[in-house]
Amino acid sequence: MPGLAPKGRLAIIAGNGFLPVHLAEAARVTGENPFIIPLRNESDQRFDGFETATASIADIVGFDRIFREKGIDRVVLSGGVTRRPDWRDIRPNWKALRKLPQLVRTLVSGGDDALLQAAIGIIEAQGCRVIGAHEIAPGLLARTGPLGAHKPSEEDCRDIEMASEAARRLGELDIGQGAVSVGGRVVALEGVEGTDRMLERVATLRSEGRISARRKGVLVKLCKPQQDMRADLPAIGPSTVENAVKAGLAGIAVEAGRALVLEEETMIAAADAAGIFVFGIDLGLSNFGSLNGGLS
Amino acid sequence: MPGLAPKGRLAIIAGNGFLPVHLAEAARVTGENPFIIPLRNESDQRFDGFETATASIADIVGFDRIFREKGIDRVVLSGGVTRRPDWRDIRPNWKALRKLPQLVRTLVSGGDDALLQAAIGIIEAQGCRVIGAHEIAPGLLARTGPLGAHKPSEEDCRDIEMASEAARRLGELDIGQGAVSVGGRVVALEGVEGTDRMLERVATLRSEGRISARRKGVLVKLCKPQQDMRADLPAIGPSTVENAVKAGLAGIAVEAGRALVLEEETMIAAADAAGIFVFGIDLGLSNFGSLNGGLS
């Protein structure tokens, strides 16, 4: 039909964690036939029933061949990347990359955000549009307010505010997305180790008596202020609930509309059973107006 | 002599770590006869040869008796405090504290800075002046520039700037004082766990390949912008060097004049032997002007 461009195939470049699998399945439900590119040393899930071709993250500058061969016109970056490509991995035939020392520097030492922008730029230069996971599966985005049976108490709301302020500042520095506040005091900040490790640290500090046993506390994960929705959205899932419970927290708060919730049904069932809340903060409203709104 | 008030005795309230012992010895050298109050469940060193009386941190409101008995007129708060006093520990005869619900709240859940201000206020209300460790032992303050044989490289200076910016923001939020940057990227931020634990985390992330093995990186510890010099100055010592070496760092930078260096000779010998730098940043000069100055 004139005016309607023929739609090409979707590719999912898959880092670690469950998100790429969820996304592949969600894409199939919408009628896509996604081609999966699991990243070597990162992807840790099976993509049974999907066409796949494993690649190194350093291969990204050479994806144009596979994009052409498979008729791919849209790409989603999905899952975590914990290892940085090293400049020594750059292959001699990568003309584009050799011409771009700044790009190499970014890939090797930039913050997460700078790295992702570089990756998006490289992919789009090869003729594909990079889209966000939420454009394929909008149902994965966190809703506003309590997602399960439990709601934050007044004290929890104070912890949400404290941890949000810390997470926001971390995000401004392109360091991390998560923070834990207990009894109105920020006790842990997420760096390269990731959310699950940070929560393990809180559990350890708690068992050692360095965090009050009588104050529960809250995990907050926010988008970075400058976050590109096409990559690295904060995500929570059943393992987040499991680790939050071990850390003795009262609940988890994420940014509504800008954070992904994986296996929501399983996660909420676990949260409800453990008596912890999962809350979507609407940062579109001024301050935490919606937080109170969600509670009233 | 008229005009010269008779000088009372000095008390050192001792938290954990080596600093209180160093301070007690430094005070004795200056002619003081310090009375040591090791904090129960915190103090972990012996004070052989000093008069001591162990107390709980919750006893702080009842120190007036011992201050009077021992003729104490000046107090130094020294060493770390990892456990918060709990409101349930407040004893019925603590009239002052029961009248001050805000103070109780601060002691239980305030940030480190708020907690220390409260402690200082309580002690001074009992007739003693609280002074800083550096007023007893000014030689413990970090000097400007390289303290040992090694100096930061250009890449290290970039890491110092990155980690300093992160540490400054943490300090503004009264969360922590330390940050680690590797290859221009902040990888770890210090929360309640403390510097040594943060460095252990960096060592683990490095061994797992989540931090480049080819970039060294720097630990920075700064004063909080609002820091009261009478308490909780950032400190480094031989164990900091040992852990920085295990974490594969190129060096350590602290705020000159506002950070304490413990066992400097031992620490510098270890740093020199391991090939890492220890550097005093002069934040009195605009930006990192002095950093470059120290290198030129």
PDB file of N, CA, C and O in Angstrom, chain B residues 4 41 49 57 67 70 77 91 93 105 118-120 126 152 157 169 188 190 224 273 275 278 285:
ATOM      1  N   LEU B   4      45.323  33.706  82.596  1.00  0.00           N
ATOM      2  CA  LEU B   4      45.474  32.384  81.984  1.00  0.00           C
ATOM      3  C   LEU B   4      44.597  31.417  82.766  1.00  0.00           C
ATOM      4  O   LEU B   4      44.945  31.010  83.877  1.00  0.00           O
ATOM      5  N   ASN B  41      30.835  -1.605  72.493  1.00  0.00           N
ATOM      6  CA  ASN B  41      30.454  -2.174  71.185  1.00  0.00           C
ATOM      7  C   ASN B  41      31.046  -1.402  70.003  1.00  0.00           C
ATOM      8  O   ASN B  41      30.740  -1.701  68.850  1.00  0.00           O
ATOM      9  N   GLY B  49      47.926   2.098  79.819  1.00  0.00           N
ATOM     10  CA  GLY B  49      48.640   3.243  80.371  1.00  0.00           C
ATOM     11  C   GLY B  49      47.808   4.508  80.447  1.00  0.00           C
ATOM     12  O   GLY B  49      48.302   5.545  80.889  1.00  0.00           O
ATOM     13  N   ILE B  57      27.160   4.568  74.100  1.00  0.00           N
ATOM     14  CA  ILE B  57      26.925   5.814  73.385  1.00  0.00           C
ATOM     15  C   ILE B  57      25.644   6.482  73.891  1.00  0.00           C
ATOM     16  O   ILE B  57      25.516   7.701  73.889  1.00  0.00           O
ATOM     17  N   PHE B  67      32.580  14.185  83.875  1.00  0.00           N
ATOM     18  CA  PHE B  67      33.288  15.417  83.519  1.00  0.00           C
ATOM     19  C   PHE B  67      33.677  16.173  84.800  1.00  0.00           C
ATOM     20  O   PHE B  67      34.799  16.641  84.945  1.00  0.00           O
ATOM     21  N   LYS B  70      36.327  14.180  87.032  1.00  0.00           N
ATOM     22  CA  LYS B  70      37.691  14.111  86.489  1.00  0.00           C
ATOM     23  C   LYS B  70      38.236  15.484  86.091  1.00  0.00           C
ATOM     24  O   LYS B  70      39.331  15.578  85.539  1.00  0.00           O
ATOM     25  N   LEU B  77      35.873  13.924  70.060  1.00  0.00           N
ATOM     26  CA  LEU B  77      35.158  12.742  69.574  1.00  0.00           C
ATOM     27  C   LEU B  77      36.066  12.102  68.536  1.00  0.00           C
ATOM     28  O   LEU B  77      36.468  12.750  67.573  1.00  0.00           O
ATOM     29  N   ARG B  91      17.246   5.520  78.944  1.00  0.00           N
ATOM     30  CA  ARG B  91      16.886   5.129  80.301  1.00  0.00           C
ATOM     31  C   ARG B  91      15.941   6.142  80.936  1.00  0.00           C
ATOM     32  O   ARG B  91      15.998   7.321  80.634  1.00  0.00           O
ATOM     33  N   ASN B  93      15.817   7.704  83.615  1.00  0.00           N
ATOM     34  CA  ASN B  93      16.318   8.864  84.338  1.00  0.00           C
ATOM     35  C   ASN B  93      16.954   9.914  83.427  1.00  0.00           C
ATOM     36  O   ASN B  93      17.568  10.855  83.892  1.00  0.00           O
ATOM     37  N   ARG B 105      15.060  11.547  67.753  1.00  0.00           N
ATOM     38  CA  ARG B 105      14.863  11.180  66.356  1.00  0.00           C
ATOM     39  C   ARG B 105      16.187  11.293  65.584  1.00  0.00           C
ATOM     40  O   ARG B 105      16.537  10.440  64.781  1.00  0.00           O
ATOM     41  N   ALA B 118      24.211  16.615  67.082  1.00  0.00           N
ATOM     42  CA  ALA B 118      23.417  16.367  68.279  1.00  0.00           C
ATOM     43  C   ALA B 118      24.332  15.970  69.435  1.00  0.00           C
ATOM     44  O   ALA B 118      24.204  16.472  70.551  1.00  0.00           O
ATOM     45  N   ALA B 119      25.288  15.080  69.153  1.00  0.00           N
ATOM     46  CA  ALA B 119      26.205  14.630  70.201  1.00  0.00           C
ATOM     47  C   ALA B 119      27.027  15.805  70.731  1.00  0.00           C
ATOM     48  O   ALA B 119      27.207  15.963  71.942  1.00  0.00           O
ATOM     49  N   ILE B 120      27.520  16.651  69.828  1.00  0.00           N
ATOM     50  CA  ILE B 120      28.300  17.823  70.242  1.00  0.00           C
ATOM     51  C   ILE B 120      27.446  18.735  71.121  1.00  0.00           C
ATOM     52  O   ILE B 120      27.885  19.200  72.177  1.00  0.00           O
ATOM     53  N   GLN B 126      26.654  20.062  78.759  1.00  0.00           N
ATOM     54  CA  GLN B 126      27.122  19.560  80.048  1.00  0.00           C
ATOM     55  C   GLN B 126      28.412  20.255  80.486  1.00  0.00           C
ATOM     56  O   GLN B 126      29.108  19.783  81.390  1.00  0.00           O
ATOM     57  N   PRO B 152      50.184  11.229  40.973  1.00  0.00           N
ATOM     58  CA  PRO B 152      49.136  10.831  40.016  1.00  0.00           C
ATOM     59  C   PRO B 152      49.513  11.197  38.582  1.00  0.00           C
ATOM     60  O   PRO B 152      50.087  12.259  38.340  1.00  0.00           O
ATOM     61  N   CYS B 157      44.595  11.962  37.441  1.00  0.00           N
ATOM     62  CA  CYS B 157      44.002  13.255  37.803  1.00  0.00           C
ATOM     63  C   CYS B 157      42.550  13.329  37.340  1.00  0.00           C
ATOM     64  O   CYS B 157      41.691  13.888  38.018  1.00  0.00           O
ATOM     65  N   ARG B 169      29.077  15.285  46.132  1.00  0.00           N
ATOM     66  CA  ARG B 169      27.605  15.174  46.133  1.00  0.00           C
ATOM     67  C   ARG B 169      27.098  14.245  47.225  1.00  0.00           C
ATOM     68  O   ARG B 169      26.067  14.496  47.841  1.00  0.00           O
ATOM     69  N   ALA B 188      32.160   2.991  42.351  1.00  0.00           N
ATOM     70  CA  ALA B 188      31.680   2.634  43.691  1.00  0.00           C
ATOM     71  C   ALA B 188      31.571   3.869  44.564  1.00  0.00           C
ATOM     72  O   ALA B 188      32.395   4.775  44.496  1.00  0.00           O
ATOM     73  N   GLU B 190      30.665   5.177  48.648  1.00  0.00           N
ATOM     74  CA  GLU B 190      30.683   4.699  50.020  1.00  0.00           C
ATOM     75  C   GLU B 190      29.390   5.039  50.747  1.00  0.00           C
ATOM     76  O   GLU B 190      28.990   6.200  50.795  1.00  0.00           O
ATOM     77  N   LYS B 224      32.683  16.434  54.008  1.00  0.00           N
ATOM     78  CA  LYS B 224      31.391  16.946  53.555  1.00  0.00           C
ATOM     79  C   LYS B 224      31.462  18.468  53.536  1.00  0.00           C
ATOM     80  O   LYS B 224      32.149  19.062  54.369  1.00  0.00           O
ATOM     81  N   ALA B 273      56.233   1.269  48.464  1.00  0.00           N
ATOM     82  CA  ALA B 273      56.632  -0.088  48.092  1.00  0.00           C
ATOM     83  C   ALA B 273      55.680  -0.667  47.053  1.00  0.00           C
ATOM     84  O   ALA B 273      56.087  -1.391  46.141  1.00  0.00           O
ATOM     85  N   GLY B 275      53.961   1.086  44.928  1.00  0.00           N
ATOM     86  CA  GLY B 275      53.926   1.916  43.719  1.00  0.00           C
ATOM     87  C   GLY B 275      52.656   2.732  43.574  1.00  0.00           C
ATOM     88  O   GLY B 275      52.297   3.117  42.457  1.00  0.00           O
ATOM     89  N   VAL B 278      49.743   8.724  47.235  1.00  0.00           N
ATOM     90  CA  VAL B 278      48.808   9.278  48.225  1.00  0.00           C
ATOM     91  C   VAL B 278      48.932  10.784  48.071  1.00  0.00           C
ATOM     92  O   VAL B 278      50.038  11.333  48.140  1.00  0.00           O
ATOM     93  N   LEU B 285      42.007  26.097  46.705  1.00  0.00           N
ATOM     94  CA  LEU B 285      42.211  26.730  45.403  1.00  0.00           C
ATOM     95  C   LEU B 285      41.046  26.364  44.495  1.00  0.00           C
ATOM     96  O   LEU B 285      40.380  25.366  44.689  1.00  0.00           O
TER      97      LEU B 285
END
